[in-house]
Amino acid sequence: MIISGSIEETRNQVKEWKRQGCRVGLVPTMGYLHEGHKSLMEAAKRENDKVAVSVFVNPIQFGPNEDFASYPRDFGQDAALCESVGVDLVFHPEAEEMYDEDFCTYVDMDGLTKELCGKSRPTHFRGVQTVVSKLFHIIPADRAYFGQKDAQQLAVIKKMVRDMSMDIEIVGCPIVREPDGLAKSSRNTYLNAEERQAALVLSRSLAEGRKLAKAGERNASRVKDAITGVIESEKFARIDYVEIVDFADITPLADLDHAKNGEILCAVAVYIGKTRLIDNFIMKL
Ligand code: AMP
């Protein structure tokens, strides 16, 4: 397995694979890898000849009061996990390699990024789109793999690729959960034992919402109220948002039947103590 912190070396290696006729899969991550990331790598491994994983805690997608400095990092463990899955290349650059001192070009979009996480993290998606665009240029892959855990991010990247006519296929992968339902996340490591238990309220509340929608409830407010009620019963939890949007364009829905492609995204962001966690379900109606 090749480990490189160099843009030039990584690009030359991937170009060489392309010259040999290999299909290349890319899995962008911020490291501290877990089973969720592993499922993306395994999908990439199944569907491509070569797999590249990027491990980079991207400073420009964090707000000034967010957890960039404390974000968990363990590159030794990440490299071992990548090796165990059969990853061919890990791109692990320093921030200085990715962003020159005079860096000033960003990728942003008008729609999709204003709702949900965009409300409390106004510069987050600009940072994500910028780094993902850079990664697509450094690693000219055939396919890139993203988790539905970050459903808005998946929708934003798909739209960016369409709008910018980028020559890459975006593959969405299902959420991987702990046995008790908590969505796997690098940030779960921030939780103490009490908070870890309290964090189950995210998946529990969404299960309630899903049950209502499955039973035929189409009024988004009623579904959101039911979810909110469950979250508010947990004393360590503070709601950032509970929202139901059209998965196609991330616009709020009043009636679940009005999603353009029939796909709704029901998403929550909840502070458990100081830790902000997200979870969601996507439903085809
Ligand atoms: P991150 O390292 O948190 O930036 O995540 C890198 C990629 O892994 C993103 O596409 C995430 O959506 C995906 N991911 C993170 N957690 C999970 C999970 N529990 N299940 C599936 N994909 C995940």
Tab-separated table of C-alpha atoms and ligand atoms in Angstrom:
chain	number	residue	atom	x	y	z
A	1	MET	CA	0.000	0.000	0.000
A	2	ILE	CA	1.353	3.397	-1.010
A	3	ILE	CA	1.120	6.196	1.567
A	4	SER	CA	1.723	9.669	0.182
A	5	GLY	CA	1.412	13.215	1.423
A	6	SER	CA	2.336	14.635	-1.961
A	7	ILE	CA	-0.187	15.885	-4.518
A	8	GLU	CA	2.232	15.336	-7.404
A	9	GLU	CA	3.234	11.801	-6.416
A	10	THR	CA	-0.404	10.793	-5.821
A	11	ARG	CA	-1.587	12.265	-9.118
A	12	ASN	CA	1.215	10.560	-11.072
A	13	GLN	CA	0.427	7.191	-9.478
A	14	VAL	CA	-3.302	7.448	-10.277
A	15	LYS	CA	-2.517	8.623	-13.834
A	16	GLU	CA	-0.300	5.571	-14.255
A	17	TRP	CA	-3.152	3.294	-13.129
A	18	LYS	CA	-5.485	5.019	-15.596
A	19	ARG	CA	-2.893	4.545	-18.360
A	20	GLN	CA	-2.905	0.813	-17.552
A	21	GLY	CA	-6.706	0.803	-18.008
A	22	CYS	CA	-7.553	0.404	-14.309
A	23	ARG	CA	-10.828	1.688	-12.879
A	24	VAL	CA	-10.111	3.745	-9.782
A	25	GLY	CA	-12.368	4.247	-6.731
A	26	LEU	CA	-11.857	7.111	-4.273
A	27	VAL	CA	-13.040	7.291	-0.646
A	28	PRO	CA	-12.592	10.783	0.859
A	29	THR	CA	-12.394	10.781	4.680
A	30	MET	CA	-11.181	12.831	7.617
A	31	GLY	CA	-9.643	9.746	9.236
A	32	TYR	CA	-10.190	8.149	12.645
A	33	LEU	CA	-11.654	5.424	10.491
A	34	HIS	CA	-14.416	3.074	11.630
A	35	GLU	CA	-16.788	0.475	10.166
A	36	GLY	CA	-18.734	3.190	8.322
A	37	HIS	CA	-15.626	4.231	6.398
A	38	LYS	CA	-14.700	0.575	5.964
A	39	SER	CA	-18.023	-0.159	4.231
A	40	LEU	CA	-17.221	2.604	1.697
A	41	MET	CA	-13.758	1.160	1.074
A	42	GLU	CA	-15.204	-2.329	0.622
A	43	ALA	CA	-17.743	-1.032	-1.900
A	44	ALA	CA	-14.927	0.770	-3.736
A	45	LYS	CA	-12.827	-2.420	-3.686
A	46	ARG	CA	-15.681	-4.502	-5.164
A	47	GLU	CA	-16.389	-2.059	-7.988
A	48	ASN	CA	-12.890	-0.892	-9.044
A	49	ASP	CA	-9.418	-2.239	-9.818
A	50	LYS	CA	-7.620	0.255	-7.562
A	51	VAL	CA	-8.800	2.048	-4.430
A	52	ALA	CA	-7.478	5.336	-3.066
A	53	VAL	CA	-8.488	6.686	0.354
A	54	SER	CA	-7.808	10.257	1.421
A	55	VAL	CA	-7.270	10.975	5.106
A	56	PHE	CA	-7.344	14.717	5.658
A	57	VAL	CA	-8.938	16.792	8.415
A	58	ASN	CA	-9.960	19.678	6.195
A	59	PRO	CA	-9.571	22.956	8.122
A	60	ILE	CA	-11.768	25.043	5.815
A	61	GLN	CA	-14.927	23.001	6.471
A	62	PHE	CA	-14.815	23.813	10.208
A	63	GLY	CA	-16.280	27.022	11.613
A	64	PRO	CA	-14.217	29.190	13.987
A	65	ASN	CA	-15.882	27.737	17.106
A	66	GLU	CA	-15.961	24.155	15.925
A	67	ASP	CA	-13.815	21.126	16.762
A	68	PHE	CA	-11.005	21.295	14.147
A	69	ALA	CA	-8.215	21.281	16.755
A	70	SER	CA	-9.724	18.512	18.869
A	71	TYR	CA	-10.998	16.357	15.980
A	72	PRO	CA	-9.700	12.822	16.709
A	73	ARG	CA	-6.661	11.694	14.721
A	74	ASP	CA	-4.812	8.353	14.641
A	75	PHE	CA	-3.080	7.872	11.316
A	76	GLY	CA	-1.302	4.651	12.365
A	77	GLN	CA	-4.619	2.952	13.057
A	78	ASP	CA	-6.173	4.426	9.879
A	79	ALA	CA	-3.352	3.092	7.709
A	80	ALA	CA	-3.696	-0.370	9.301
A	81	LEU	CA	-7.447	-0.432	8.574
A	82	CYS	CA	-6.872	0.659	4.957
A	83	GLU	CA	-4.228	-2.059	4.543
A	84	SER	CA	-6.578	-4.708	5.974
A	85	VAL	CA	-9.240	-3.825	3.383
A	86	GLY	CA	-6.703	-3.946	0.526
A	87	VAL	CA	-6.583	-0.232	-0.232
A	88	ASP	CA	-3.882	0.594	-2.810
A	89	LEU	CA	-3.071	4.198	-1.915
A	90	VAL	CA	-3.654	6.456	1.082
A	91	PHE	CA	-3.359	10.173	0.386
A	92	HIS	CA	-2.545	11.896	3.676
A	93	PRO	CA	-1.430	15.465	2.991
A	94	GLU	CA	-0.523	18.218	5.425
A	95	ALA	CA	-2.804	21.272	5.332
A	96	GLU	CA	0.075	23.259	3.754
A	97	GLU	CA	0.197	20.822	0.816
A	98	MET	CA	-3.517	21.347	0.136
A	99	TYR	CA	-3.743	25.080	0.828
A	100	ASP	CA	-1.034	27.531	-0.206
A	101	GLU	CA	-0.688	30.571	2.010
A	102	ASP	CA	-2.415	32.681	-0.663
A	103	PHE	CA	-5.169	30.132	-1.413
A	104	CYS	CA	-8.334	32.003	-2.409
A	105	THR	CA	-10.446	29.856	-4.772
A	106	TYR	CA	-13.557	28.176	-3.388
A	107	VAL	CA	-16.367	26.040	-4.786
A	108	ASP	CA	-19.846	26.925	-3.565
A	109	MET	CA	-23.475	26.607	-4.661
A	110	ASP	CA	-26.629	28.665	-4.294
A	111	GLY	CA	-29.062	25.867	-3.464
A	112	LEU	CA	-28.936	22.757	-1.242
A	113	THR	CA	-26.477	24.169	1.291
A	114	LYS	CA	-28.727	26.690	3.004
A	115	GLU	CA	-30.972	24.245	4.896
A	116	LEU	CA	-30.213	21.617	7.574
A	117	CYS	CA	-26.508	21.691	8.538
A	118	GLY	CA	-25.971	24.807	6.381
A	119	LYS	CA	-28.023	26.886	8.836
A	120	SER	CA	-25.802	26.317	11.854
A	121	ARG	CA	-22.615	25.717	9.781
A	122	PRO	CA	-22.786	28.479	7.121
A	123	THR	CA	-19.309	27.905	5.605
A	124	HIS	CA	-19.192	24.118	6.054
A	125	PHE	CA	-20.350	23.016	2.597
A	126	ARG	CA	-18.159	25.553	0.818
A	127	GLY	CA	-15.212	23.898	2.561
A	128	VAL	CA	-16.458	20.415	1.693
A	129	GLN	CA	-17.078	21.236	-1.980
A	130	THR	CA	-13.695	22.907	-2.278
A	131	VAL	CA	-11.732	20.020	-0.788
A	132	VAL	CA	-13.703	17.371	-2.676
A	133	SER	CA	-13.134	19.264	-5.961
A	134	LYS	CA	-9.418	19.388	-5.192
A	135	LEU	CA	-9.390	15.671	-4.373
A	136	PHE	CA	-11.170	14.887	-7.673
A	137	HIS	CA	-8.430	16.801	-9.512
A	138	ILE	CA	-5.593	15.181	-7.568
A	139	ILE	CA	-7.091	11.676	-7.817
A	140	PRO	CA	-8.914	11.463	-11.174
A	141	ALA	CA	-11.064	8.487	-10.089
A	142	ASP	CA	-13.927	6.834	-11.981
A	143	ARG	CA	-16.091	6.615	-8.867
A	144	ALA	CA	-16.141	8.296	-5.456
A	145	TYR	CA	-17.904	6.855	-2.419
A	146	PHE	CA	-19.861	8.857	0.171
A	147	GLY	CA	-21.996	7.746	3.128
A	148	GLN	CA	-25.688	8.502	3.548
A	149	LYS	CA	-24.763	9.300	7.148
A	150	ASP	CA	-23.955	12.765	5.712
A	151	ALA	CA	-26.981	12.805	3.423
A	152	GLN	CA	-26.897	16.535	2.681
A	153	GLN	CA	-23.209	16.273	1.799
A	154	LEU	CA	-24.008	13.391	-0.577
A	155	ALA	CA	-26.745	15.464	-2.269
A	156	VAL	CA	-24.420	18.503	-2.510
A	157	ILE	CA	-21.569	16.504	-4.064
A	158	LYS	CA	-23.908	14.836	-6.573
A	159	LYS	CA	-25.249	18.256	-7.575
A	160	MET	CA	-21.772	19.792	-7.802
A	161	VAL	CA	-20.645	16.968	-10.112
A	162	ARG	CA	-23.708	17.451	-12.331
A	163	ASP	CA	-23.482	21.251	-12.393
A	164	MET	CA	-19.725	21.274	-13.112
A	165	SER	CA	-19.861	18.342	-15.600
A	166	MET	CA	-17.242	16.490	-13.593
A	167	ASP	CA	-16.346	13.115	-15.072
A	168	ILE	CA	-16.878	10.973	-11.972
A	169	GLU	CA	-19.673	8.755	-10.661
A	170	ILE	CA	-20.853	9.432	-7.099
A	171	VAL	CA	-21.878	6.321	-5.174
A	172	GLY	CA	-23.951	6.658	-1.970
A	173	CYS	CA	-23.571	3.949	0.698
A	174	PRO	CA	-25.959	3.081	3.571
A	175	ILE	CA	-25.431	4.204	7.180
A	176	VAL	CA	-23.468	1.740	9.327
A	177	ARG	CA	-24.676	1.621	12.942
A	178	GLU	CA	-23.586	0.248	16.281
A	179	PRO	CA	-25.618	-2.812	17.383
A	180	ASP	CA	-27.808	-0.537	19.558
A	181	GLY	CA	-28.635	1.800	16.643
A	182	LEU	CA	-26.207	4.710	17.118
A	183	ALA	CA	-24.806	5.763	13.732
A	184	LYS	CA	-21.031	5.207	13.697
A	185	SER	CA	-19.125	8.476	13.776
A	186	SER	CA	-15.585	9.598	14.588
A	187	ARG	CA	-17.217	12.140	16.921
A	188	ASN	CA	-18.811	9.387	19.067
A	189	THR	CA	-15.427	9.244	20.794
A	190	TYR	CA	-16.261	12.597	22.476
A	191	LEU	CA	-19.156	11.013	24.408
A	192	ASN	CA	-18.832	9.866	28.017
A	193	ALA	CA	-20.785	6.792	29.165
A	194	GLU	CA	-23.930	8.743	30.117
A	195	GLU	CA	-23.886	10.714	26.871
A	196	ARG	CA	-23.267	7.572	24.822
A	197	GLN	CA	-26.519	6.175	26.228
A	198	ALA	CA	-28.341	9.481	25.662
A	199	ALA	CA	-27.138	9.563	22.032
A	200	LEU	CA	-29.449	6.658	21.249
A	201	VAL	CA	-32.245	9.210	21.185
A	202	LEU	CA	-31.275	10.197	17.615
A	203	SER	CA	-31.926	6.791	16.044
A	204	ARG	CA	-34.867	6.142	18.383
A	205	SER	CA	-36.605	9.375	17.422
A	206	LEU	CA	-36.028	8.749	13.709
A	207	ALA	CA	-37.476	5.236	14.054
A	208	GLU	CA	-40.620	6.864	15.445
A	209	GLY	CA	-40.789	9.256	12.483
A	210	ARG	CA	-40.206	6.485	9.983
A	211	LYS	CA	-42.971	4.407	11.584
A	212	LEU	CA	-45.460	7.268	11.180
A	213	ALA	CA	-44.480	7.890	7.550
A	214	LYS	CA	-44.702	4.172	6.791
A	215	ALA	CA	-48.167	4.079	8.343
A	216	GLY	CA	-49.248	6.746	5.833
A	217	GLU	CA	-48.737	10.066	7.669
A	218	ARG	CA	-47.971	12.691	5.013
A	219	ASN	CA	-48.051	15.860	7.105
A	220	ALA	CA	-44.380	16.736	7.681
A	221	SER	CA	-45.147	18.805	10.802
A	222	ARG	CA	-46.778	15.850	12.504
A	223	VAL	CA	-43.823	13.583	11.734
A	224	LYS	CA	-41.359	16.254	12.928
A	225	ASP	CA	-43.383	16.834	16.108
A	226	ALA	CA	-43.251	13.143	16.944
A	227	ILE	CA	-39.459	13.088	16.435
A	228	THR	CA	-39.018	16.301	18.448
A	229	GLY	CA	-41.094	14.843	21.281
A	230	VAL	CA	-38.835	11.816	21.594
A	231	ILE	CA	-35.646	13.930	21.542
A	232	GLU	CA	-37.004	16.383	24.122
A	233	SER	CA	-37.618	13.494	26.526
A	234	GLU	CA	-33.822	13.058	26.786
A	235	LYS	CA	-32.276	15.496	29.268
A	236	PHE	CA	-28.756	15.531	27.745
A	237	ALA	CA	-30.142	16.325	24.277
A	238	ARG	CA	-30.549	19.768	22.714
A	239	ILE	CA	-32.036	20.001	19.221
A	240	ASP	CA	-30.181	21.881	16.473
A	241	TYR	CA	-32.759	20.867	13.854
A	242	VAL	CA	-35.404	18.293	12.984
A	243	GLU	CA	-36.305	18.644	9.321
A	244	ILE	CA	-37.914	16.849	6.403
A	245	VAL	CA	-36.721	17.898	2.956
A	246	ASP	CA	-36.914	16.812	-0.643
A	247	PHE	CA	-33.764	14.695	-1.071
A	248	ALA	CA	-33.398	15.927	-4.674
A	249	ASP	CA	-32.850	19.597	-3.809
A	250	ILE	CA	-32.854	19.795	0.032
A	251	THR	CA	-35.897	22.106	0.178
A	252	PRO	CA	-38.312	21.763	3.118
A	253	LEU	CA	-41.468	19.716	2.504
A	254	ALA	CA	-44.865	20.316	4.082
A	255	ASP	CA	-46.377	17.250	2.434
A	256	LEU	CA	-44.255	14.119	2.128
A	257	ASP	CA	-45.903	13.254	-1.194
A	258	HIS	CA	-44.476	16.396	-2.844
A	259	ALA	CA	-40.834	15.260	-3.209
A	260	LYS	CA	-39.799	15.657	-6.865
A	261	ASN	CA	-38.285	12.200	-7.273
A	262	GLY	CA	-40.456	10.724	-4.524
A	263	GLU	CA	-37.502	10.597	-2.126
A	264	ILE	CA	-37.657	12.358	1.225
A	265	LEU	CA	-34.794	12.994	3.637
A	266	CYS	CA	-35.715	13.189	7.304
A	267	ALA	CA	-32.678	14.515	9.180
A	268	VAL	CA	-31.802	15.549	12.720
A	269	ALA	CA	-28.850	17.298	14.345
A	270	VAL	CA	-28.731	17.091	18.120
A	271	TYR	CA	-26.240	18.243	20.717
A	272	ILE	CA	-25.553	15.542	23.297
A	273	GLY	CA	-23.743	17.585	25.912
A	274	LYS	CA	-21.210	19.531	23.806
A	275	THR	CA	-21.101	16.999	20.966
A	276	ARG	CA	-23.155	17.681	17.857
A	277	LEU	CA	-24.390	14.456	16.230
A	278	ILE	CA	-26.388	13.934	13.031
A	279	ASP	CA	-28.565	11.090	11.800
A	280	ASN	CA	-31.272	10.607	9.165
A	281	PHE	CA	-33.365	8.298	7.090
A	282	ILE	CA	-34.121	8.509	3.389
A	283	MET	CA	-37.465	7.128	2.263
A	284	LYS	CA	-38.806	6.438	-1.222
A	285	LEU	CA	-42.560	7.115	-1.247
B	1	AMP	P1	-15.771	11.689	7.607
B	1	AMP	O1	-14.460	11.032	7.869
B	1	AMP	O2	-16.640	11.819	8.804
B	1	AMP	O3	-15.644	12.945	6.800
B	1	AMP	O4	-16.567	10.678	6.663
B	1	AMP	C1	-16.011	10.224	5.459
B	1	AMP	C2	-17.084	9.478	4.699
B	1	AMP	O5	-17.526	8.368	5.452
B	1	AMP	C3	-18.319	10.345	4.404
B	1	AMP	O6	-18.780	10.080	3.084
B	1	AMP	C4	-19.297	9.868	5.438
B	1	AMP	O7	-20.645	10.016	5.052
B	1	AMP	C5	-18.940	8.388	5.535
B	1	AMP	N1	-19.410	7.852	6.824
B	1	AMP	C6	-19.123	8.334	8.064
B	1	AMP	N2	-19.793	7.621	8.998
B	1	AMP	C7	-20.521	6.694	8.325
B	1	AMP	C8	-21.432	5.665	8.733
B	1	AMP	N3	-21.742	5.455	10.009
B	1	AMP	N4	-21.983	4.903	7.763
B	1	AMP	C9	-21.702	5.118	6.453
B	1	AMP	N5	-20.857	6.058	6.014
B	1	AMP	C10	-20.271	6.836	6.929
